[in-house]
Amino acid sequence: MFRQIAEARMNDIHIKHDEHSGLKSIIAIHNTRRGPSLGGCRFIPYPSFDDAVTDAIRLAQGMSYKAALAGLDLGGGKSVIMMPEGDYDRTELFSAFGRFVEELGGRYITAMDSGTRVSDMDVIASQTRHVTCTSSSGNPAPSTAKGVYYGILSTLKAHKEFGSSLKGMTIAVQGLGNVGYALCQLLHRGGAKLIVSDIDEARIEQCIREFGAKAVSPEAIHSTPCDIFSPCGLGGILNEETIDQLQCGAVAGSANNQLLTPECGEQLFKRDILYAPDYLINAGGLIFVAMAYSRKSHHELNLRIKSIGETLLQIFRRQQQQQEPVNRIADQMAEAMLFGDELRQLSA
Ligand SMILES: NC(=O)c1ccc[n+]([C@@H]2O[C@H](COP(=O)([O-])OP(=O)(O)OC[C@H]3O[C@@H](n4cnc5c(N)ncnc54)[C@H](O)[C@@H]3O)[C@@H](O)[C@H]2O)c1
């Protein structure tokens, strides 16, 4: 475990067992160099305590990289609550978790993640102010979609065979949920032709009706000829097999963990397919949550979401110069922001 902590360059890990509520929780703080750590609270069953800690470490690390490239004055953290096996009182559990967050004095700010709801955040807010995604803060998905939209515009600009306009470009969107649907709306308004897929027929019908989209089956969407493939549903969609089947010039979508392994970034690079790193292009939701927490204006929120496209352009330019996979360049940029001086000292 300590090797894992060292390898991930974690700041600290906190563990809480509250007997009264049955809470078993871990808060992992990866990095606070740029500001307090922010990241969601996951509430799912874990086979073991070690699995829960491993998940918290991996997710907290990802949040640091995401916040850094989004230019936020925040670090990365994440928490997990191990879902109890027997009966439990949800309000008691999340109240106890709120007190746990409060004990850390603001070094960790919690938010929604898999298995948690807005109502849980409201319960946490009764114990601490270091929480976002409450019923008063709103839905981050439209901001995520807007960030992906700006990212797609930058991808068009950076691609040697595309023009800078969306008009007439074909975008294949996988997953028409909160983010995917809002993205389709923006792309349709920009003049793009849409190809869509989902496992939910009603969502497909809505996109056909409202945007004149063409539907394909969930199995065929990634191999459909298009200009840009936009995964907005599942993680791990870019793997050895699917990358071989892609018939697009670029991949730019909101899904988390799109690359099954870092080596898949290399495979995309070899196929000359531009890839917008997921944790950068989908940072609009995190920006929304951070701006709501610090009560920043709508204007500032929009400027920051727009800057996702600018950072992405910088990364694509570096890719041209360095001739390296784009995911590696994004990681290097984030690491320089998180550990700059330490890295310099190590190489001195
Ligand atoms: N909501 C946000 O603000 C946000 C922020 C950052 C990243 N993300 C990521 O973006 C992705 C989408 O998030 P969301 O909030 O829209 O989720 P969502 O649950 O609202 O939507 C996901 C959609 O994908 C569809 N889907 C599931 N399996 C599919 C398949 N095999 N083929 C096609 N469609 C399939 C679902 O039916 C659903 O409509 C997720 O990976 C999420 O982690 C979301």
PDB file of C-alpha atoms in Angstrom, residues 92 266 324:
ATOM      1  CA  GLU A  92     -26.998   8.886   9.127  1.00  0.00           C
ATOM      2  CA  GLU A 266       0.169   5.535 -29.042  1.00  0.00           C
ATOM      3  CA  GLU A 324       4.456  12.121 -29.337  1.00  0.00           C
TER       4      GLU A 324
END
